Amino acid sequence: MSAPATQPNRVDKNHLLAALPAEDLKRLLPSLESVVLPLGEMIYEPGRRLHYAYFPTTSIVSLHYVTASGASAETAGVGNEGMVGVTLFMGGDTTSSSAVVQTAGYAYRMEASALKKEFNRAGFMQSLLLRYTQALMTQMSQSAVCNRHHSVEQRLCRWLLLTLDRCESNELVMTQELVANMLGVRREGITEAAGNLQRAGFISSRRGHIAVLGRAGLENATCECYAVVKKEMARLLHDVKHTQGN
């Protein structure tokens, strides 16, 4: 599945790129390449050298950890609020996790060398990326807590809400099997949880699609983890705007 040609990519659809001062963005534009990320494409593999950073605009990328047995679970999702490839400016050129396209769409990619050069200028983008990394770490930590202490239904609600925040539509192209892999649970558990949410009128699920009908219901049914992650990201964006304003 590719992004629709009738909806051209725009830099300002990525919140990090949109937060950059005009002068900084102008300097970076030649290094930003618009790309389409197809559903299921693996853009990073564990242990392999990273050549690009990605700034999603309409796509969503799932960061996974895969065990030796082949089992996997999502540690974080990245959409238009962030970037994929923080390890590049944190001192590494490889990652222990994989990055797979969860929702097809557009992104901007930047060569690793260009990202490092801009980060090492120690200007606005360095501060911005470090703040984003803190928010990403919050998401990863909260996912670990959520997977250990909360029900499958609560975790499904959290995942749906975070995904919905990154989408332009209330309908997600997503199979229950893929959601189960994201959350690291059995498919039967997702089927039961999705059935409960559908009977409550919060979602409508059909083969390969999940439509959110009642967002407020999902927010009431989820655990506190969703609010924690959302609050941290909102704080990041507020701090970015405040810093740019000064």
PDB file of C-alpha atoms in Angstrom:
ATOM      1  CA  MET A   1       0.000   0.000   0.000  1.00  0.00           C
ATOM      2  CA  SER A   2       1.475   3.365  -1.004  1.00  0.00           C
ATOM      3  CA  ALA A   3       0.515   6.893  -0.101  1.00  0.00           C
ATOM      4  CA  PRO A   4      -2.036   8.547  -2.402  1.00  0.00           C
ATOM      5  CA  ALA A   5      -0.444  10.611  -5.142  1.00  0.00           C
ATOM      6  CA  THR A   6      -3.221  13.213  -4.712  1.00  0.00           C
ATOM      7  CA  GLN A   7      -1.885  14.135  -1.264  1.00  0.00           C
ATOM      8  CA  PRO A   8       1.626  15.535  -1.768  1.00  0.00           C
ATOM      9  CA  ASN A   9       4.112  15.382   1.058  1.00  0.00           C
ATOM     10  CA  ARG A  10       4.730  18.526   3.121  1.00  0.00           C
ATOM     11  CA  VAL A  11       7.541  19.265   5.561  1.00  0.00           C
ATOM     12  CA  ASP A  12       5.211  21.056   7.965  1.00  0.00           C
ATOM     13  CA  LYS A  13       3.244  17.833   8.539  1.00  0.00           C
ATOM     14  CA  ASN A  14       6.085  16.561  10.715  1.00  0.00           C
ATOM     15  CA  HIS A  15       5.939  18.370  14.049  1.00  0.00           C
ATOM     16  CA  LEU A  16       9.699  18.378  14.604  1.00  0.00           C
ATOM     17  CA  LEU A  17      10.490  19.813  11.185  1.00  0.00           C
ATOM     18  CA  ALA A  18       7.641  22.304  11.509  1.00  0.00           C
ATOM     19  CA  ALA A  19       9.075  23.513  14.845  1.00  0.00           C
ATOM     20  CA  LEU A  20      12.426  24.491  13.318  1.00  0.00           C
ATOM     21  CA  PRO A  21      13.170  28.195  12.815  1.00  0.00           C
ATOM     22  CA  ALA A  22      12.806  29.201   9.160  1.00  0.00           C
ATOM     23  CA  GLU A  23      16.559  29.700   8.730  1.00  0.00           C
ATOM     24  CA  ASP A  24      17.370  26.232  10.093  1.00  0.00           C
ATOM     25  CA  LEU A  25      14.720  24.543   7.971  1.00  0.00           C
ATOM     26  CA  LYS A  26      15.935  26.337   4.847  1.00  0.00           C
ATOM     27  CA  ARG A  27      19.447  25.007   5.499  1.00  0.00           C
ATOM     28  CA  LEU A  28      18.133  21.458   5.917  1.00  0.00           C
ATOM     29  CA  LEU A  29      15.719  21.304   2.978  1.00  0.00           C
ATOM     30  CA  PRO A  30      18.351  20.119   0.447  1.00  0.00           C
ATOM     31  CA  SER A  31      19.118  17.183   2.783  1.00  0.00           C
ATOM     32  CA  LEU A  32      15.464  16.131   3.168  1.00  0.00           C
ATOM     33  CA  GLU A  33      14.215  13.600   0.636  1.00  0.00           C
ATOM     34  CA  SER A  34      10.493  12.898   0.343  1.00  0.00           C
ATOM     35  CA  VAL A  35       9.844   9.135   0.328  1.00  0.00           C
ATOM     36  CA  VAL A  36       6.872   6.764   0.393  1.00  0.00           C
ATOM     37  CA  LEU A  37       6.993   4.083   3.085  1.00  0.00           C
ATOM     38  CA  PRO A  38       4.922   1.015   2.087  1.00  0.00           C
ATOM     39  CA  LEU A  39       3.051  -1.013   4.691  1.00  0.00           C
ATOM     40  CA  GLY A  40       5.276  -3.672   6.245  1.00  0.00           C
ATOM     41  CA  GLU A  41       8.600  -2.311   4.971  1.00  0.00           C
ATOM     42  CA  MET A  42      11.456  -2.835   7.422  1.00  0.00           C
ATOM     43  CA  ILE A  43      13.545   0.331   7.379  1.00  0.00           C
ATOM     44  CA  TYR A  44      15.895  -0.779  10.193  1.00  0.00           C
ATOM     45  CA  GLU A  45      17.098  -4.279  11.043  1.00  0.00           C
ATOM     46  CA  PRO A  46      18.744  -5.220  14.367  1.00  0.00           C
ATOM     47  CA  GLY A  47      22.513  -4.916  14.248  1.00  0.00           C
ATOM     48  CA  ARG A  48      22.587  -3.419  10.742  1.00  0.00           C
ATOM     49  CA  ARG A  49      24.202  -0.045  10.082  1.00  0.00           C
ATOM     50  CA  LEU A  50      21.756   2.863   9.858  1.00  0.00           C
ATOM     51  CA  HIS A  51      22.119   5.082   6.813  1.00  0.00           C
ATOM     52  CA  TYR A  52      19.104   7.386   7.196  1.00  0.00           C
ATOM     53  CA  ALA A  53      16.924   9.108   9.769  1.00  0.00           C
ATOM     54  CA  TYR A  54      13.211   9.299   8.967  1.00  0.00           C
ATOM     55  CA  PHE A  55      10.715  12.056   9.771  1.00  0.00           C
ATOM     56  CA  PRO A  56       7.235  10.578   9.172  1.00  0.00           C
ATOM     57  CA  THR A  57       4.472  12.869   7.935  1.00  0.00           C
ATOM     58  CA  THR A  58       1.545  10.562   7.131  1.00  0.00           C
ATOM     59  CA  SER A  59       3.225   7.204   7.798  1.00  0.00           C
ATOM     60  CA  ILE A  60       3.652   5.488  11.172  1.00  0.00           C
ATOM     61  CA  VAL A  61       6.688   3.367  12.041  1.00  0.00           C
ATOM     62  CA  SER A  62       6.701   0.747  14.780  1.00  0.00           C
ATOM     63  CA  LEU A  63       9.876   0.071  16.764  1.00  0.00           C
ATOM     64  CA  HIS A  64      10.073  -3.617  17.672  1.00  0.00           C
ATOM     65  CA  TYR A  65      12.305  -5.793  19.781  1.00  0.00           C
ATOM     66  CA  VAL A  66      12.593  -9.340  18.438  1.00  0.00           C
ATOM     67  CA  THR A  67      13.683 -12.213  20.701  1.00  0.00           C
ATOM     68  CA  ALA A  68      15.904 -15.118  19.684  1.00  0.00           C
ATOM     69  CA  SER A  69      12.788 -17.287  19.357  1.00  0.00           C
ATOM     70  CA  GLY A  70      11.283 -14.872  16.830  1.00  0.00           C
ATOM     71  CA  ALA A  71       8.669 -13.379  19.174  1.00  0.00           C
ATOM     72  CA  SER A  72       8.351  -9.607  19.048  1.00  0.00           C
ATOM     73  CA  ALA A  73       6.615  -6.677  20.713  1.00  0.00           C
ATOM     74  CA  GLU A  74       6.404  -2.970  19.985  1.00  0.00           C
ATOM     75  CA  THR A  75       8.490  -0.751  22.239  1.00  0.00           C
ATOM     76  CA  ALA A  76       7.264   2.521  20.683  1.00  0.00           C
ATOM     77  CA  GLY A  77       5.504   3.986  17.684  1.00  0.00           C
ATOM     78  CA  VAL A  78       6.666   7.005  15.711  1.00  0.00           C
ATOM     79  CA  GLY A  79       4.438   9.145  13.533  1.00  0.00           C
ATOM     80  CA  ASN A  80       4.229  12.793  12.548  1.00  0.00           C
ATOM     81  CA  GLU A  81       5.231  13.835  16.072  1.00  0.00           C
ATOM     82  CA  GLY A  82       8.778  12.555  15.791  1.00  0.00           C
ATOM     83  CA  MET A  83      11.611  10.830  14.007  1.00  0.00           C
ATOM     84  CA  VAL A  84      13.067   7.358  13.584  1.00  0.00           C
ATOM     85  CA  GLY A  85      16.808   7.035  14.154  1.00  0.00           C
ATOM     86  CA  VAL A  86      17.649   8.747  17.457  1.00  0.00           C
ATOM     87  CA  THR A  87      20.563   6.346  17.897  1.00  0.00           C
ATOM     88  CA  LEU A  88      22.376   8.238  15.112  1.00  0.00           C
ATOM     89  CA  PHE A  89      22.928  11.319  17.275  1.00  0.00           C
ATOM     90  CA  MET A  90      23.193   9.388  20.548  1.00  0.00           C
ATOM     91  CA  GLY A  91      26.544   7.878  19.624  1.00  0.00           C
ATOM     92  CA  GLY A  92      25.623   4.728  17.698  1.00  0.00           C
ATOM     93  CA  ASP A  93      25.238   3.652  14.088  1.00  0.00           C
ATOM     94  CA  THR A  94      23.236   0.477  14.785  1.00  0.00           C
ATOM     95  CA  THR A  95      20.178  -0.436  16.837  1.00  0.00           C
ATOM     96  CA  SER A  96      19.095  -3.568  18.693  1.00  0.00           C
ATOM     97  CA  SER A  97      15.492  -3.173  17.544  1.00  0.00           C
ATOM     98  CA  SER A  98      13.790  -3.240  14.174  1.00  0.00           C
ATOM     99  CA  ALA A  99      11.707  -0.460  12.616  1.00  0.00           C
ATOM    100  CA  VAL A 100       8.728  -1.564  10.523  1.00  0.00           C
ATOM    101  CA  VAL A 101       6.148   0.559   8.698  1.00  0.00           C
ATOM    102  CA  GLN A 102       2.851   0.120  10.550  1.00  0.00           C
ATOM    103  CA  THR A 103       0.838   2.575   8.439  1.00  0.00           C
ATOM    104  CA  ALA A 104       1.799   3.336   4.851  1.00  0.00           C
ATOM    105  CA  GLY A 105       2.384   6.945   3.925  1.00  0.00           C
ATOM    106  CA  TYR A 106       4.957   9.651   3.413  1.00  0.00           C
ATOM    107  CA  ALA A 107       8.112  10.567   5.309  1.00  0.00           C
ATOM    108  CA  TYR A 108      11.204  12.685   4.820  1.00  0.00           C
ATOM    109  CA  ARG A 109      14.513  10.934   5.152  1.00  0.00           C
ATOM    110  CA  MET A 110      17.909  12.453   5.833  1.00  0.00           C
ATOM    111  CA  GLU A 111      21.312  10.864   5.418  1.00  0.00           C
ATOM    112  CA  ALA A 112      22.977   9.978   8.706  1.00  0.00           C
ATOM    113  CA  SER A 113      25.943  12.252   8.022  1.00  0.00           C
ATOM    114  CA  ALA A 114      23.680  15.264   7.401  1.00  0.00           C
ATOM    115  CA  LEU A 115      21.745  14.640  10.612  1.00  0.00           C
ATOM    116  CA  LYS A 116      24.913  14.318  12.679  1.00  0.00           C
ATOM    117  CA  LYS A 117      26.356  17.483  11.146  1.00  0.00           C
ATOM    118  CA  GLU A 118      23.225  19.473  12.036  1.00  0.00           C
ATOM    119  CA  PHE A 119      23.047  17.975  15.533  1.00  0.00           C
ATOM    120  CA  ASN A 120      26.697  18.822  16.197  1.00  0.00           C
ATOM    121  CA  ARG A 121      26.071  22.482  15.376  1.00  0.00           C
ATOM    122  CA  ALA A 122      24.642  22.532  18.922  1.00  0.00           C
ATOM    123  CA  GLY A 123      21.802  24.781  17.803  1.00  0.00           C
ATOM    124  CA  PHE A 124      18.029  24.596  17.959  1.00  0.00           C
ATOM    125  CA  MET A 125      17.751  21.183  16.313  1.00  0.00           C
ATOM    126  CA  GLN A 126      20.042  19.575  18.880  1.00  0.00           C
ATOM    127  CA  SER A 127      17.835  20.830  21.710  1.00  0.00           C
ATOM    128  CA  LEU A 128      14.716  19.775  19.806  1.00  0.00           C
ATOM    129  CA  LEU A 129      15.951  16.231  19.136  1.00  0.00           C
ATOM    130  CA  LEU A 130      17.095  15.740  22.723  1.00  0.00           C
ATOM    131  CA  ARG A 131      13.660  16.778  23.979  1.00  0.00           C
ATOM    132  CA  TYR A 132      12.028  14.386  21.549  1.00  0.00           C
ATOM    133  CA  THR A 133      14.325  11.577  22.692  1.00  0.00           C
ATOM    134  CA  GLN A 134      13.172  12.149  26.266  1.00  0.00           C
ATOM    135  CA  ALA A 135       9.540  11.875  25.141  1.00  0.00           C
ATOM    136  CA  LEU A 136      10.355   8.692  23.207  1.00  0.00           C
ATOM    137  CA  MET A 137      12.005   7.201  26.280  1.00  0.00           C
ATOM    138  CA  THR A 138       8.854   8.003  28.252  1.00  0.00           C
ATOM    139  CA  GLN A 139       6.783   6.137  25.680  1.00  0.00           C
ATOM    140  CA  MET A 140       9.092   3.112  25.850  1.00  0.00           C
ATOM    141  CA  SER A 141       9.101   3.068  29.654  1.00  0.00           C
ATOM    142  CA  GLN A 142       5.339   3.405  29.815  1.00  0.00           C
ATOM    143  CA  SER A 143       4.909   0.586  27.286  1.00  0.00           C
ATOM    144  CA  ALA A 144       6.972  -1.704  29.523  1.00  0.00           C
ATOM    145  CA  VAL A 145       4.851  -0.826  32.570  1.00  0.00           C
ATOM    146  CA  CYS A 146       1.621  -1.156  30.603  1.00  0.00           C
ATOM    147  CA  ASN A 147       2.535  -4.569  29.182  1.00  0.00           C
ATOM    148  CA  ARG A 148       3.275  -5.853  32.675  1.00  0.00           C
ATOM    149  CA  HIS A 149       0.393  -4.433  34.714  1.00  0.00           C
ATOM    150  CA  HIS A 150      -2.594  -3.669  32.486  1.00  0.00           C
ATOM    151  CA  SER A 151      -5.167  -5.791  30.691  1.00  0.00           C
ATOM    152  CA  VAL A 152      -5.088  -6.576  26.979  1.00  0.00           C
ATOM    153  CA  GLU A 153      -8.198  -4.435  26.512  1.00  0.00           C
ATOM    154  CA  GLN A 154      -6.589  -1.425  28.219  1.00  0.00           C
ATOM    155  CA  ARG A 155      -3.417  -1.896  26.182  1.00  0.00           C
ATOM    156  CA  LEU A 156      -5.423  -2.129  22.956  1.00  0.00           C
ATOM    157  CA  CYS A 157      -7.212   1.127  23.818  1.00  0.00           C
ATOM    158  CA  ARG A 158      -3.858   2.842  24.520  1.00  0.00           C
ATOM    159  CA  TRP A 159      -2.410   1.606  21.241  1.00  0.00           C
ATOM    160  CA  LEU A 160      -5.481   2.642  19.229  1.00  0.00           C
ATOM    161  CA  LEU A 161      -5.477   6.138  20.748  1.00  0.00           C
ATOM    162  CA  LEU A 162      -1.763   6.705  20.145  1.00  0.00           C
ATOM    163  CA  THR A 163      -2.174   5.490  16.566  1.00  0.00           C
ATOM    164  CA  LEU A 164      -5.240   7.668  16.050  1.00  0.00           C
ATOM    165  CA  ASP A 165      -3.297  10.739  17.233  1.00  0.00           C
ATOM    166  CA  ARG A 166      -0.898  10.206  14.327  1.00  0.00           C
ATOM    167  CA  CYS A 167      -3.513   9.594  11.628  1.00  0.00           C
ATOM    168  CA  GLU A 168      -5.628  11.827   9.435  1.00  0.00           C
ATOM    169  CA  SER A 169      -8.497   9.340   9.519  1.00  0.00           C
ATOM    170  CA  ASN A 170     -10.517   7.465  12.133  1.00  0.00           C
ATOM    171  CA  GLU A 171     -10.112   4.244  10.144  1.00  0.00           C
ATOM    172  CA  LEU A 172      -6.940   2.195  10.546  1.00  0.00           C
ATOM    173  CA  VAL A 173      -5.773  -0.330   7.969  1.00  0.00           C
ATOM    174  CA  MET A 174      -4.688  -2.994  10.431  1.00  0.00           C
ATOM    175  CA  THR A 175      -5.303  -6.710  10.948  1.00  0.00           C
ATOM    176  CA  GLN A 176      -5.890  -8.133  14.421  1.00  0.00           C
ATOM    177  CA  GLU A 177      -2.893 -10.400  13.885  1.00  0.00           C
ATOM    178  CA  LEU A 178      -0.650  -7.388  13.307  1.00  0.00           C
ATOM    179  CA  VAL A 179      -2.046  -5.646  16.396  1.00  0.00           C
ATOM    180  CA  ALA A 180      -1.361  -8.809  18.405  1.00  0.00           C
ATOM    181  CA  ASN A 181       2.260  -8.779  17.198  1.00  0.00           C
ATOM    182  CA  MET A 182       2.564  -5.101  18.137  1.00  0.00           C
ATOM    183  CA  LEU A 183       1.345  -5.727  21.668  1.00  0.00           C
ATOM    184  CA  GLY A 184       3.136  -9.039  22.082  1.00  0.00           C
ATOM    185  CA  VAL A 185      -0.026 -11.000  22.930  1.00  0.00           C
ATOM    186  CA  ARG A 186      -1.930 -13.911  21.420  1.00  0.00           C
ATOM    187  CA  ARG A 187      -4.299 -13.098  18.586  1.00  0.00           C
ATOM    188  CA  GLU A 188      -7.179 -14.613  20.572  1.00  0.00           C
ATOM    189  CA  GLY A 189      -6.627 -11.985  23.252  1.00  0.00           C
ATOM    190  CA  ILE A 190      -6.908  -9.157  20.711  1.00  0.00           C
ATOM    191  CA  THR A 191     -10.000 -10.758  19.154  1.00  0.00           C
ATOM    192  CA  GLU A 192     -11.708 -10.866  22.545  1.00  0.00           C
ATOM    193  CA  ALA A 193     -10.674  -7.319  23.492  1.00  0.00           C
ATOM    194  CA  ALA A 194     -11.710  -5.909  20.109  1.00  0.00           C
ATOM    195  CA  GLY A 195     -15.035  -7.716  20.403  1.00  0.00           C
ATOM    196  CA  ASN A 196     -15.676  -6.091  23.775  1.00  0.00           C
ATOM    197  CA  LEU A 197     -14.873  -2.643  22.377  1.00  0.00           C
ATOM    198  CA  GLN A 198     -17.077  -3.253  19.348  1.00  0.00           C
ATOM    199  CA  ARG A 199     -20.041  -4.341  21.490  1.00  0.00           C
ATOM    200  CA  ALA A 200     -19.549  -1.167  23.539  1.00  0.00           C
ATOM    201  CA  GLY A 201     -19.803   0.863  20.327  1.00  0.00           C
ATOM    202  CA  PHE A 202     -16.278   2.268  20.552  1.00  0.00           C
ATOM    203  CA  ILE A 203     -14.893   0.627  17.397  1.00  0.00           C
ATOM    204  CA  SER A 204     -16.018  -1.234  14.307  1.00  0.00           C
ATOM    205  CA  SER A 205     -13.728  -4.052  13.240  1.00  0.00           C
ATOM    206  CA  ARG A 206     -13.759  -5.846   9.910  1.00  0.00           C
ATOM    207  CA  ARG A 207     -11.115  -7.790   8.060  1.00  0.00           C
ATOM    208  CA  GLY A 208      -8.012  -5.613   7.822  1.00  0.00           C
ATOM    209  CA  HIS A 209      -9.712  -2.457   9.102  1.00  0.00           C
ATOM    210  CA  ILE A 210     -10.488  -0.925  12.490  1.00  0.00           C
ATOM    211  CA  ALA A 211     -12.721   2.173  12.570  1.00  0.00           C
ATOM    212  CA  VAL A 212     -12.862   4.246  15.767  1.00  0.00           C
ATOM    213  CA  LEU A 213     -16.470   5.299  16.429  1.00  0.00           C
ATOM    214  CA  GLY A 214     -16.198   6.567  19.990  1.00  0.00           C
ATOM    215  CA  ARG A 215     -12.885   8.102  20.978  1.00  0.00           C
ATOM    216  CA  ALA A 216     -14.197   9.252  24.356  1.00  0.00           C
ATOM    217  CA  GLY A 217     -15.154   5.672  25.145  1.00  0.00           C
ATOM    218  CA  LEU A 218     -11.630   4.469  24.367  1.00  0.00           C
ATOM    219  CA  GLU A 219     -10.160   7.202  26.571  1.00  0.00           C
ATOM    220  CA  ASN A 220     -12.382   6.093  29.452  1.00  0.00           C
ATOM    221  CA  ALA A 221     -11.506   2.430  28.912  1.00  0.00           C
ATOM    222  CA  THR A 222      -7.742   2.820  28.629  1.00  0.00           C
ATOM    223  CA  CYS A 223      -5.194   2.947  31.453  1.00  0.00           C
ATOM    224  CA  GLU A 224      -3.244   5.997  32.624  1.00  0.00           C
ATOM    225  CA  CYS A 225      -0.360   5.156  30.278  1.00  0.00           C
ATOM    226  CA  TYR A 226      -1.942   6.920  27.309  1.00  0.00           C
ATOM    227  CA  ALA A 227      -2.287  10.200  29.214  1.00  0.00           C
ATOM    228  CA  VAL A 228       1.300   9.989  30.503  1.00  0.00           C
ATOM    229  CA  VAL A 229       2.725   9.620  26.985  1.00  0.00           C
ATOM    230  CA  LYS A 230       0.455  12.289  25.512  1.00  0.00           C
ATOM    231  CA  LYS A 231       1.261  14.755  28.301  1.00  0.00           C
ATOM    232  CA  GLU A 232       5.004  14.331  27.818  1.00  0.00           C
ATOM    233  CA  MET A 233       4.729  14.927  24.073  1.00  0.00           C
ATOM    234  CA  ALA A 234       2.526  17.983  24.636  1.00  0.00           C
ATOM    235  CA  ARG A 235       5.107  19.333  27.087  1.00  0.00           C
ATOM    236  CA  LEU A 236       7.808  18.830  24.467  1.00  0.00           C
ATOM    237  CA  LEU A 237       5.888  20.770  21.825  1.00  0.00           C
ATOM    238  CA  HIS A 238       5.066  23.541  24.309  1.00  0.00           C
ATOM    239  CA  ASP A 239       8.732  23.859  25.281  1.00  0.00           C
ATOM    240  CA  VAL A 240       9.772  23.912  21.626  1.00  0.00           C
ATOM    241  CA  LYS A 241       7.353  26.740  20.782  1.00  0.00           C
ATOM    242  CA  HIS A 242       8.350  28.671  23.909  1.00  0.00           C
ATOM    243  CA  THR A 243      12.062  28.358  23.087  1.00  0.00           C
ATOM    244  CA  GLN A 244      11.514  29.382  19.462  1.00  0.00           C
ATOM    245  CA  GLY A 245       9.473  32.361  20.604  1.00  0.00           C
ATOM    246  CA  ASN A 246      12.390  33.553  22.712  1.00  0.00           C
TER     247      ASN A 246
END
